Every structure is written in C-alpha cells, then in structure tokens.
PDB file of C-alpha atoms in Angstrom:
ATOM      1  CA  MET W  30      99.067  28.273 111.462  1.00  0.00           C
ATOM      2  CA  GLN W  31      98.971  31.800 111.321  1.00  0.00           C
ATOM      3  CA  ASP W  32      96.561  33.856 113.067  1.00  0.00           C
ATOM      4  CA  PRO W  33      95.132  36.981 110.963  1.00  0.00           C
ATOM      5  CA  LEU W  34      95.055  39.289 113.883  1.00  0.00           C
ATOM      6  CA  LEU W  35      98.164  39.773 115.433  1.00  0.00           C
ATOM      7  CA  ASN W  36     100.755  37.455 113.583  1.00  0.00           C
ATOM      8  CA  SER W  37     100.055  34.849 116.172  1.00  0.00           C
ATOM      9  CA  THR W  38     101.519  31.144 115.953  1.00  0.00           C
ATOM     10  CA  VAL W  39      98.460  28.578 116.838  1.00  0.00           C
ATOM     11  CA  ILE W  40      98.620  25.285 118.505  1.00  0.00           C
ATOM     12  CA  MET W  41      95.279  23.504 118.352  1.00  0.00           C
ATOM     13  CA  PRO W  42      94.431  20.406 120.746  1.00  0.00           C
ATOM     14  CA  GLU W  43      96.118  17.150 119.272  1.00  0.00           C
ATOM     15  CA  ASP W  44      93.533  15.418 116.709  1.00  0.00           C
ATOM     16  CA  ASN W  45      92.360  19.233 115.620  1.00  0.00           C
ATOM     17  CA  ARG W  46      89.401  18.120 118.407  1.00  0.00           C
ATOM     18  CA  GLN W  47      87.528  21.240 119.487  1.00  0.00           C
ATOM     19  CA  PRO W  48      89.046  22.991 122.136  1.00  0.00           C
ATOM     20  CA  LYS W  49      87.831  23.321 125.864  1.00  0.00           C
ATOM     21  CA  GLN W  50      90.096  25.917 126.537  1.00  0.00           C
ATOM     22  CA  LEU W  51      91.777  29.343 125.550  1.00  0.00           C
ATOM     23  CA  VAL W  52      95.708  29.956 126.813  1.00  0.00           C
ATOM     24  CA  ILE W  53      97.069  33.287 125.327  1.00  0.00           C
ATOM     25  CA  TYR W  54     101.083  33.729 126.003  1.00  0.00           C
ATOM     26  CA  LEU W  55     102.368  37.015 126.254  1.00  0.00           C
ATOM     27  CA  HIS W  56     106.348  36.457 125.383  1.00  0.00           C
ATOM     28  CA  GLY W  57     109.166  38.534 126.488  1.00  0.00           C
ATOM     29  CA  MET W  58     111.112  41.586 124.689  1.00  0.00           C
ATOM     30  CA  GLY W  59     113.260  40.117 121.678  1.00  0.00           C
ATOM     31  CA  GLY W  60     110.817  36.982 120.919  1.00  0.00           C
ATOM     32  CA  THR W  61     107.973  36.470 118.619  1.00  0.00           C
ATOM     33  CA  GLY W  62     105.046  33.712 118.606  1.00  0.00           C
ATOM     34  CA  GLN W  63     107.381  31.001 116.500  1.00  0.00           C
ATOM     35  CA  THR W  64     110.219  31.441 118.467  1.00  0.00           C
ATOM     36  CA  ASN W  65     108.091  30.857 121.904  1.00  0.00           C
ATOM     37  CA  ALA W  66     105.534  28.076 120.523  1.00  0.00           C
ATOM     38  CA  TRP W  67     108.023  25.693 121.824  1.00  0.00           C
ATOM     39  CA  PHE W  68     106.815  26.904 125.754  1.00  0.00           C
ATOM     40  CA  ALA W  69     103.002  26.603 124.440  1.00  0.00           C
ATOM     41  CA  GLU W  70     104.245  22.969 123.492  1.00  0.00           C
ATOM     42  CA  GLU W  71     105.253  22.061 126.622  1.00  0.00           C
ATOM     43  CA  LEU W  72     102.289  23.698 128.446  1.00  0.00           C
ATOM     44  CA  GLN W  73      99.800  21.576 126.252  1.00  0.00           C
ATOM     45  CA  LYS W  74     101.152  18.546 127.945  1.00  0.00           C
ATOM     46  CA  VAL W  75      99.204  19.698 130.955  1.00  0.00           C
ATOM     47  CA  MET W  76      96.407  21.384 129.153  1.00  0.00           C
ATOM     48  CA  PRO W  77      95.832  19.045 126.423  1.00  0.00           C
ATOM     49  CA  ASN W  78      92.363  20.802 125.770  1.00  0.00           C
ATOM     50  CA  ALA W  79      93.283  24.080 125.109  1.00  0.00           C
ATOM     51  CA  VAL W  80      93.948  26.082 121.779  1.00  0.00           C
ATOM     52  CA  PHE W  81      97.358  28.370 122.512  1.00  0.00           C
ATOM     53  CA  TYR W  82      97.845  31.548 120.752  1.00  0.00           C
ATOM     54  CA  ILE W  83     101.114  32.977 120.697  1.00  0.00           C
ATOM     55  CA  PRO W  84     101.154  36.585 119.152  1.00  0.00           C
ATOM     56  CA  ASP W  85     103.744  38.396 118.288  1.00  0.00           C
ATOM     57  CA  GLY W  86     104.687  41.354 120.130  1.00  0.00           C
ATOM     58  CA  LEU W  87     103.367  44.670 118.774  1.00  0.00           C
ATOM     59  CA  GLU W  88     106.469  46.507 117.808  1.00  0.00           C
ATOM     60  CA  ALA W  89     109.592  45.460 116.274  1.00  0.00           C
ATOM     61  CA  MET W  90     112.622  46.251 118.311  1.00  0.00           C
ATOM     62  CA  ASN W  91     115.088  48.627 116.371  1.00  0.00           C
ATOM     63  CA  GLY W  92     113.756  48.002 113.412  1.00  0.00           C
ATOM     64  CA  ASN W  93     114.225  44.035 113.463  1.00  0.00           C
ATOM     65  CA  GLU W  94     111.085  42.235 112.413  1.00  0.00           C
ATOM     66  CA  GLU W  95     112.166  38.937 114.194  1.00  0.00           C
ATOM     67  CA  ALA W  96     112.540  40.520 117.836  1.00  0.00           C
ATOM     68  CA  ARG W  97     109.420  41.858 118.833  1.00  0.00           C
ATOM     69  CA  GLN W  98     108.421  43.993 122.010  1.00  0.00           C
ATOM     70  CA  TRP W  99     104.975  44.947 123.158  1.00  0.00           C
ATOM     71  CA  PHE W 100     105.494  48.558 124.216  1.00  0.00           C
ATOM     72  CA  ALA W 101     108.854  50.636 124.265  1.00  0.00           C
ATOM     73  CA  ILE W 102     111.062  51.175 127.421  1.00  0.00           C
ATOM     74  CA  PRO W 103     111.851  54.886 127.585  1.00  0.00           C
ATOM     75  CA  GLU W 104     115.707  55.997 127.498  1.00  0.00           C
ATOM     76  CA  ASN W 105     117.530  55.704 130.528  1.00  0.00           C
ATOM     77  CA  PHE W 106     114.971  53.900 132.258  1.00  0.00           C
ATOM     78  CA  LYS W 107     116.105  52.076 135.545  1.00  0.00           C
ATOM     79  CA  ASP W 108     115.055  48.516 136.026  1.00  0.00           C
ATOM     80  CA  VAL W 109     115.451  49.431 139.865  1.00  0.00           C
ATOM     81  CA  TRP W 110     112.365  51.849 139.557  1.00  0.00           C
ATOM     82  CA  PHE W 111     110.223  49.180 139.580  1.00  0.00           C
ATOM     83  CA  THR W 112     111.191  48.409 143.285  1.00  0.00           C
ATOM     84  CA  ILE W 113     110.034  51.620 144.589  1.00  0.00           C
ATOM     85  CA  PRO W 114     106.320  52.524 145.708  1.00  0.00           C
ATOM     86  CA  PRO W 115     105.058  55.292 143.727  1.00  0.00           C
ATOM     87  CA  ASP W 116     105.067  58.092 146.847  1.00  0.00           C
ATOM     88  CA  ARG W 117     108.879  57.249 147.114  1.00  0.00           C
ATOM     89  CA  GLN W 118     109.809  57.797 143.164  1.00  0.00           C
ATOM     90  CA  GLY W 119     111.744  60.757 142.584  1.00  0.00           C
ATOM     91  CA  LYS W 120     110.430  62.998 139.832  1.00  0.00           C
ATOM     92  CA  LYS W 121     112.487  61.163 136.974  1.00  0.00           C
ATOM     93  CA  ALA W 122     111.581  58.092 138.012  1.00  0.00           C
ATOM     94  CA  HIS W 123     107.921  59.063 138.054  1.00  0.00           C
ATOM     95  CA  LYS W 124     108.269  60.580 134.766  1.00  0.00           C
ATOM     96  CA  LYS W 125     109.959  57.757 133.201  1.00  0.00           C
ATOM     97  CA  MET W 126     107.289  55.258 134.797  1.00  0.00           C
ATOM     98  CA  MET W 127     104.130  57.325 133.456  1.00  0.00           C
ATOM     99  CA  GLN W 128     105.506  57.380 129.893  1.00  0.00           C
ATOM    100  CA  MET W 129     105.973  53.664 129.481  1.00  0.00           C
ATOM    101  CA  TYR W 130     102.637  53.372 131.270  1.00  0.00           C
ATOM    102  CA  GLN W 131     101.306  55.336 128.491  1.00  0.00           C
ATOM    103  CA  TRP W 132     102.732  53.112 126.017  1.00  0.00           C
ATOM    104  CA  TYR W 133     101.328  50.068 128.042  1.00  0.00           C
ATOM    105  CA  ASN W 134      97.899  51.302 127.632  1.00  0.00           C
ATOM    106  CA  THR W 135      98.071  51.503 123.914  1.00  0.00           C
ATOM    107  CA  ALA W 136      99.464  48.200 123.689  1.00  0.00           C
ATOM    108  CA  ALA W 137      97.041  46.660 126.541  1.00  0.00           C
ATOM    109  CA  LEU W 138      93.918  47.991 124.826  1.00  0.00           C
ATOM    110  CA  LYS W 139      94.757  45.842 121.562  1.00  0.00           C
ATOM    111  CA  VAL W 140      95.680  42.885 123.354  1.00  0.00           C
ATOM    112  CA  ILE W 141      92.517  42.976 125.210  1.00  0.00           C
ATOM    113  CA  GLN W 142      90.512  43.384 121.822  1.00  0.00           C
ATOM    114  CA  PHE W 143      92.630  40.307 120.753  1.00  0.00           C
ATOM    115  CA  ILE W 144      91.900  37.947 123.211  1.00  0.00           C
ATOM    116  CA  ARG W 145      88.321  39.163 123.013  1.00  0.00           C
ATOM    117  CA  ASN W 146      88.103  38.549 119.581  1.00  0.00           C
ATOM    118  CA  ARG W 147      89.467  34.710 120.217  1.00  0.00           C
ATOM    119  CA  MET W 148      87.122  34.323 123.007  1.00  0.00           C
ATOM    120  CA  ASP W 149      84.333  35.008 120.465  1.00  0.00           C
ATOM    121  CA  PHE W 150      85.775  33.146 117.665  1.00  0.00           C
ATOM    122  CA  HIS W 151      86.222  29.840 119.638  1.00  0.00           C
ATOM    123  CA  LYS W 152      82.776  30.573 122.004  1.00  0.00           C
ATOM    124  CA  ILE W 153      85.081  30.085 124.702  1.00  0.00           C
ATOM    125  CA  GLY W 154      84.019  32.242 127.984  1.00  0.00           C
ATOM    126  CA  ALA W 155      86.388  34.091 130.733  1.00  0.00           C
ATOM    127  CA  ALA W 156      86.178  31.041 133.061  1.00  0.00           C
ATOM    128  CA  ASP W 157      87.809  29.340 130.522  1.00  0.00           C
ATOM    129  CA  THR W 158      90.571  31.771 129.527  1.00  0.00           C
ATOM    130  CA  TYR W 159      94.240  31.595 130.740  1.00  0.00           C
ATOM    131  CA  ILE W 160      96.713  34.002 130.176  1.00  0.00           C
ATOM    132  CA  PHE W 161     100.582  33.366 130.777  1.00  0.00           C
ATOM    133  CA  GLY W 162     103.255  36.236 130.298  1.00  0.00           C
ATOM    134  CA  VAL W 163     106.739  36.322 130.273  1.00  0.00           C
ATOM    135  CA  SER W 164     109.231  39.262 131.750  1.00  0.00           C
ATOM    136  CA  GLN W 165     107.503  42.067 129.422  1.00  0.00           C
ATOM    137  CA  GLY W 166     104.640  39.865 128.331  1.00  0.00           C
ATOM    138  CA  ALA W 167     104.170  39.014 132.183  1.00  0.00           C
ATOM    139  CA  MET W 168     104.128  42.937 133.063  1.00  0.00           C
ATOM    140  CA  LEU W 169     101.437  43.531 130.449  1.00  0.00           C
ATOM    141  CA  ALA W 170      99.048  41.047 131.704  1.00  0.00           C
ATOM    142  CA  VAL W 171      99.575  41.511 135.612  1.00  0.00           C
ATOM    143  CA  GLN W 172      98.814  45.434 134.797  1.00  0.00           C
ATOM    144  CA  MET W 173      95.856  44.788 132.384  1.00  0.00           C
ATOM    145  CA  ILE W 174      94.078  42.235 134.381  1.00  0.00           C
ATOM    146  CA  ALA W 175      95.348  43.594 137.974  1.00  0.00           C
ATOM    147  CA  GLU W 176      93.864  47.335 136.917  1.00  0.00           C
ATOM    148  CA  SER W 177      90.565  46.359 134.705  1.00  0.00           C
ATOM    149  CA  ASP W 178      87.630  43.592 134.423  1.00  0.00           C
ATOM    150  CA  LEU W 179      87.542  43.925 130.290  1.00  0.00           C
ATOM    151  CA  LEU W 180      87.995  40.262 130.100  1.00  0.00           C
ATOM    152  CA  ALA W 181      85.867  39.009 132.585  1.00  0.00           C
ATOM    153  CA  ASP W 182      82.241  38.064 131.694  1.00  0.00           C
ATOM    154  CA  ILE W 183      79.112  39.114 133.221  1.00  0.00           C
ATOM    155  CA  SER W 184      76.735  36.494 134.668  1.00  0.00           C
ATOM    156  CA  ALA W 185      72.690  36.361 134.142  1.00  0.00           C
ATOM    157  CA  GLN W 186      72.666  37.704 137.787  1.00  0.00           C
ATOM    158  CA  GLY W 187      74.894  40.832 136.992  1.00  0.00           C
ATOM    159  CA  SER W 188      78.060  39.266 138.807  1.00  0.00           C
ATOM    160  CA  LEU W 189      81.417  39.061 137.255  1.00  0.00           C
ATOM    161  CA  ILE W 190      83.231  35.941 136.030  1.00  0.00           C
ATOM    162  CA  PRO W 191      86.667  35.898 136.004  1.00  0.00           C
ATOM    163  CA  LEU W 192      89.487  34.655 133.665  1.00  0.00           C
ATOM    164  CA  GLY W 193      90.180  31.126 134.669  1.00  0.00           C
ATOM    165  CA  GLY W 194      93.728  32.030 135.807  1.00  0.00           C
ATOM    166  CA  VAL W 195      96.982  33.919 135.511  1.00  0.00           C
ATOM    167  CA  MET W 196     100.367  33.143 135.276  1.00  0.00           C
ATOM    168  CA  ILE W 197     103.232  36.009 135.737  1.00  0.00           C
ATOM    169  CA  ILE W 198     106.737  34.362 135.153  1.00  0.00           C
ATOM    170  CA  ALA W 199     109.467  37.168 135.879  1.00  0.00           C
ATOM    171  CA  GLY W 200     107.012  40.146 135.737  1.00  0.00           C
ATOM    172  CA  CYS W 201     105.771  42.657 137.739  1.00  0.00           C
ATOM    173  CA  LEU W 202     103.086  45.839 137.666  1.00  0.00           C
ATOM    174  CA  ILE W 203     104.316  48.776 135.936  1.00  0.00           C
ATOM    175  CA  ASN W 204     102.126  51.104 137.527  1.00  0.00           C
ATOM    176  CA  VAL W 205     100.902  50.341 141.253  1.00  0.00           C
ATOM    177  CA  ALA W 206      99.020  53.568 141.969  1.00  0.00           C
ATOM    178  CA  GLU W 207      96.944  52.845 139.215  1.00  0.00           C
ATOM    179  CA  VAL W 208      95.924  49.492 140.377  1.00  0.00           C
ATOM    180  CA  GLU W 209      95.515  50.762 143.936  1.00  0.00           C
ATOM    181  CA  ALA W 210      93.147  53.583 142.678  1.00  0.00           C
ATOM    182  CA  HIS W 211      90.639  51.351 140.959  1.00  0.00           C
ATOM    183  CA  PRO W 212      91.627  47.752 141.460  1.00  0.00           C
ATOM    184  CA  SER W 213      89.991  44.748 139.108  1.00  0.00           C
ATOM    185  CA  ASN W 214      86.784  43.516 140.828  1.00  0.00           C
ATOM    186  CA  SER W 215      86.418  39.854 138.820  1.00  0.00           C
ATOM    187  CA  ARG W 216      89.617  38.513 141.095  1.00  0.00           C
ATOM    188  CA  PRO W 217      91.122  36.001 139.019  1.00  0.00           C
ATOM    189  CA  GLU W 218      93.938  33.487 140.447  1.00  0.00           C
ATOM    190  CA  PHE W 219      97.215  34.928 140.063  1.00  0.00           C
ATOM    191  CA  ILE W 220     100.245  32.923 140.242  1.00  0.00           C
ATOM    192  CA  PHE W 221     103.579  34.319 140.446  1.00  0.00           C
ATOM    193  CA  VAL W 222     106.887  32.644 139.317  1.00  0.00           C
ATOM    194  CA  HIS W 223     109.718  34.711 139.702  1.00  0.00           C
ATOM    195  CA  GLY W 224     113.697  33.996 140.376  1.00  0.00           C
ATOM    196  CA  SER W 225     115.128  35.537 143.963  1.00  0.00           C
ATOM    197  CA  GLU W 226     118.312  37.069 141.957  1.00  0.00           C
ATOM    198  CA  ASP W 227     116.406  38.785 138.824  1.00  0.00           C
ATOM    199  CA  THR W 228     117.741  42.167 138.468  1.00  0.00           C
ATOM    200  CA  THR W 229     115.957  42.570 135.092  1.00  0.00           C
ATOM    201  CA  VAL W 230     112.517  42.795 136.517  1.00  0.00           C
ATOM    202  CA  PRO W 231     113.887  43.109 139.810  1.00  0.00           C
ATOM    203  CA  PHE W 232     112.481  40.495 142.610  1.00  0.00           C
ATOM    204  CA  ARG W 233     111.533  43.355 144.795  1.00  0.00           C
ATOM    205  CA  GLY W 234     109.330  44.465 142.107  1.00  0.00           C
ATOM    206  CA  TYR W 235     107.414  41.294 142.126  1.00  0.00           C
ATOM    207  CA  LEU W 236     107.476  41.612 146.151  1.00  0.00           C
ATOM    208  CA  LEU W 237     105.733  45.099 145.385  1.00  0.00           C
ATOM    209  CA  THR W 238     103.689  43.824 143.267  1.00  0.00           C
ATOM    210  CA  ASP W 239     102.187  40.645 145.189  1.00  0.00           C
ATOM    211  CA  LYS W 240     102.235  42.924 148.052  1.00  0.00           C
ATOM    212  CA  THR W 241     100.007  45.628 146.078  1.00  0.00           C
ATOM    213  CA  LEU W 242      97.224  42.676 144.646  1.00  0.00           C
ATOM    214  CA  PHE W 243      96.919  41.302 148.325  1.00  0.00           C
ATOM    215  CA  LYS W 244      96.459  44.855 150.086  1.00  0.00           C
ATOM    216  CA  CYS W 245      93.689  45.324 146.948  1.00  0.00           C
ATOM    217  CA  GLY W 246      91.717  41.895 147.910  1.00  0.00           C
ATOM    218  CA  GLN W 247      93.179  39.644 145.037  1.00  0.00           C
ATOM    219  CA  LYS W 248      93.854  36.125 144.907  1.00  0.00           C
ATOM    220  CA  THR W 249      97.729  35.374 144.589  1.00  0.00           C
ATOM    221  CA  VAL W 250      99.908  32.272 144.828  1.00  0.00           C
ATOM    222  CA  SER W 251     103.463  33.071 144.711  1.00  0.00           C
ATOM    223  CA  LYS W 252     106.383  30.173 143.447  1.00  0.00           C
ATOM    224  CA  VAL W 253     109.753  32.023 144.241  1.00  0.00           C
ATOM    225  CA  ILE W 254     113.145  29.958 141.951  1.00  0.00           C
ATOM    226  CA  TRP W 255     115.684  30.781 144.844  1.00  0.00           C
ATOM    227  CA  GLY W 256     119.260  31.831 143.316  1.00  0.00           C
ATOM    228  CA  LYS W 257     118.180  32.240 139.809  1.00  0.00           C
ATOM    229  CA  ASP W 258     118.179  35.257 137.324  1.00  0.00           C
ATOM    230  CA  HIS W 259     115.840  36.707 134.895  1.00  0.00           C
ATOM    231  CA  THR W 260     116.467  33.628 132.556  1.00  0.00           C
ATOM    232  CA  PHE W 261     115.746  30.985 134.717  1.00  0.00           C
ATOM    233  CA  PHE W 262     112.327  29.849 133.684  1.00  0.00           C
ATOM    234  CA  GLU W 263     113.531  28.143 130.415  1.00  0.00           C
ATOM    235  CA  LYS W 264     115.445  25.547 132.377  1.00  0.00           C
ATOM    236  CA  GLU W 265     115.119  25.572 135.813  1.00  0.00           C
ATOM    237  CA  ALA W 266     111.297  26.541 136.383  1.00  0.00           C
ATOM    238  CA  LEU W 267     109.668  24.486 133.592  1.00  0.00           C
ATOM    239  CA  PRO W 268     108.753  21.859 135.849  1.00  0.00           C
ATOM    240  CA  GLU W 269     107.608  23.965 138.486  1.00  0.00           C
ATOM    241  CA  ILE W 270     105.387  25.937 136.070  1.00  0.00           C
ATOM    242  CA  LEU W 271     103.921  22.743 134.549  1.00  0.00           C
ATOM    243  CA  ARG W 272     102.984  21.719 138.127  1.00  0.00           C
ATOM    244  CA  LEU W 273     101.244  24.869 138.675  1.00  0.00           C
ATOM    245  CA  ALA W 274      99.183  24.861 135.259  1.00  0.00           C
ATOM    246  CA  LYS W 275      98.051  21.674 135.488  1.00  0.00           C
ATOM    247  CA  PRO W 276      95.049  21.939 138.070  1.00  0.00           C
ATOM    248  CA  TRP W 277      93.780  24.314 135.028  1.00  0.00           C
ATOM    249  CA  GLY W 278      94.286  21.753 132.559  1.00  0.00           C
ATOM    250  CA  ASP W 279      92.894  18.968 134.697  1.00  0.00           C
ATOM    251  CA  ARG W 280      89.394  20.853 135.026  1.00  0.00           C
ATOM    252  CA  TYR W 281      88.806  19.455 131.543  1.00  0.00           C
ATOM    253  CA  LEU W 282      90.088  15.650 131.851  1.00  0.00           C
TER     254      LEU W 282
END
C-alpha cells in the first residue's frame, strides 16, 4: 500500500481494524520504506493496534531512487565531530556541522508536516503517536523532537501533551547547541539503543546526546549493545528493541 504524501509503505493492523496508535519509522541512509517494511512488521508483533508508516527518505542518493536519504552529508564530513561539544569544535567542524544542520532543518519541517497530516487523517493524537528512527533517521528524529514541540498537542488547560514515545536506534544529535538553547517542553520518553563499538554514528556521540537531553530535563532510557557496531540492530538488538517497545503496545491491549 502506498501513501500519496511521502511515498510511504503503510502497514495496517491485522483485519484492517481501526488503528489506535500511529507509528512513524524513519529509516537510515540507503534505504526506502519498502526495504525497511520488515522492521515495522516485527514491531507490529508488540504494537498490534498501530498503523505503521515507513516513508522513503526525501532525497535519492547519487541519483539512485532505490537508495534514499533524509538530507545530504557535507563533503569531507568526519563522523567523529558528532562527539565534540559545540564549544570545543574547530572552525571547519563547526562550519560542516552547521551546513548539515541547515539541510536537516529543511527535511525536518517536511517530516513534521507529514506526521501531523497522518495524525489528523487517523484522528490519533500525540499521546498515541510513536516515532522510531535508525541511523540518519534516528538523528532526524532526536533532533527535531528534542528542539521543538511541533508534534505535541495542547490540552484544554493549555499544557503540552507529548508524543507517546521516541526510540532512537544508532543515532545522535546534529546540533547540541540548538537543543541547549531552546529544548522542547513537552518531554516525551526517549529510548536510546546504541552499539558500544559504533563508529559510523559514534558511541560517544550518543553519550553526548544523552548527557544533553538529561541536562535539559528530558526523560531518557538507554540500552547499550556491548561489543556491537553500527549494523547491530538488524540482528543482535531486535529482541531488545521489541522488549522496549512492548510497553507502548500494551497500553491498548
């Protein structure tokens, strides 16, 4: 089933019953919604009342429509820069990070609009909306939710209602300073899953992210997959991912 808004793969609850939860899955670089549908199918085992949207990344990589990304990576970018606090970055690192942040920001606004549209379409509020991201998709998710409340709802009393939950798998913040300057106030639950030997999205980048969110008063839970690298989640971490997601699905059992 194809969604007309962002070229998404859509997985409905079994028997096409009315969904009670909305899950958005943001894939990593080089994937598509179709090639990552298997992950949503696994999540469906613990979140059976959810409708899953797995949108394609916004850009083709090197003209290949079957390999998508959410935003471009600046030329000669070094992954180790994710581990360096903003006040310690050199001029080159800071310039490259800010360039990528600008590209991220354009993508984030489109993704937020897409998620809001799907919330309205299914009449599902923020409290029953969940976001999962892997690698670049996880970077997109944690940055946009940690620095804004655009996906939160507002109660009748005027208070913010946060998303039901956000799972960040092998991802980290792109712009720590932006989150520190104006952190989100809705404070959804963030769950981090990261391999200790990851160098693509460095483990110390995740540590800096978790430290930043804690400093800003966010709620975080972390699961470190010891001895595993950036590709761990497809095999070793899946049982843990499902275990961590199950309480979210149990809310409607």
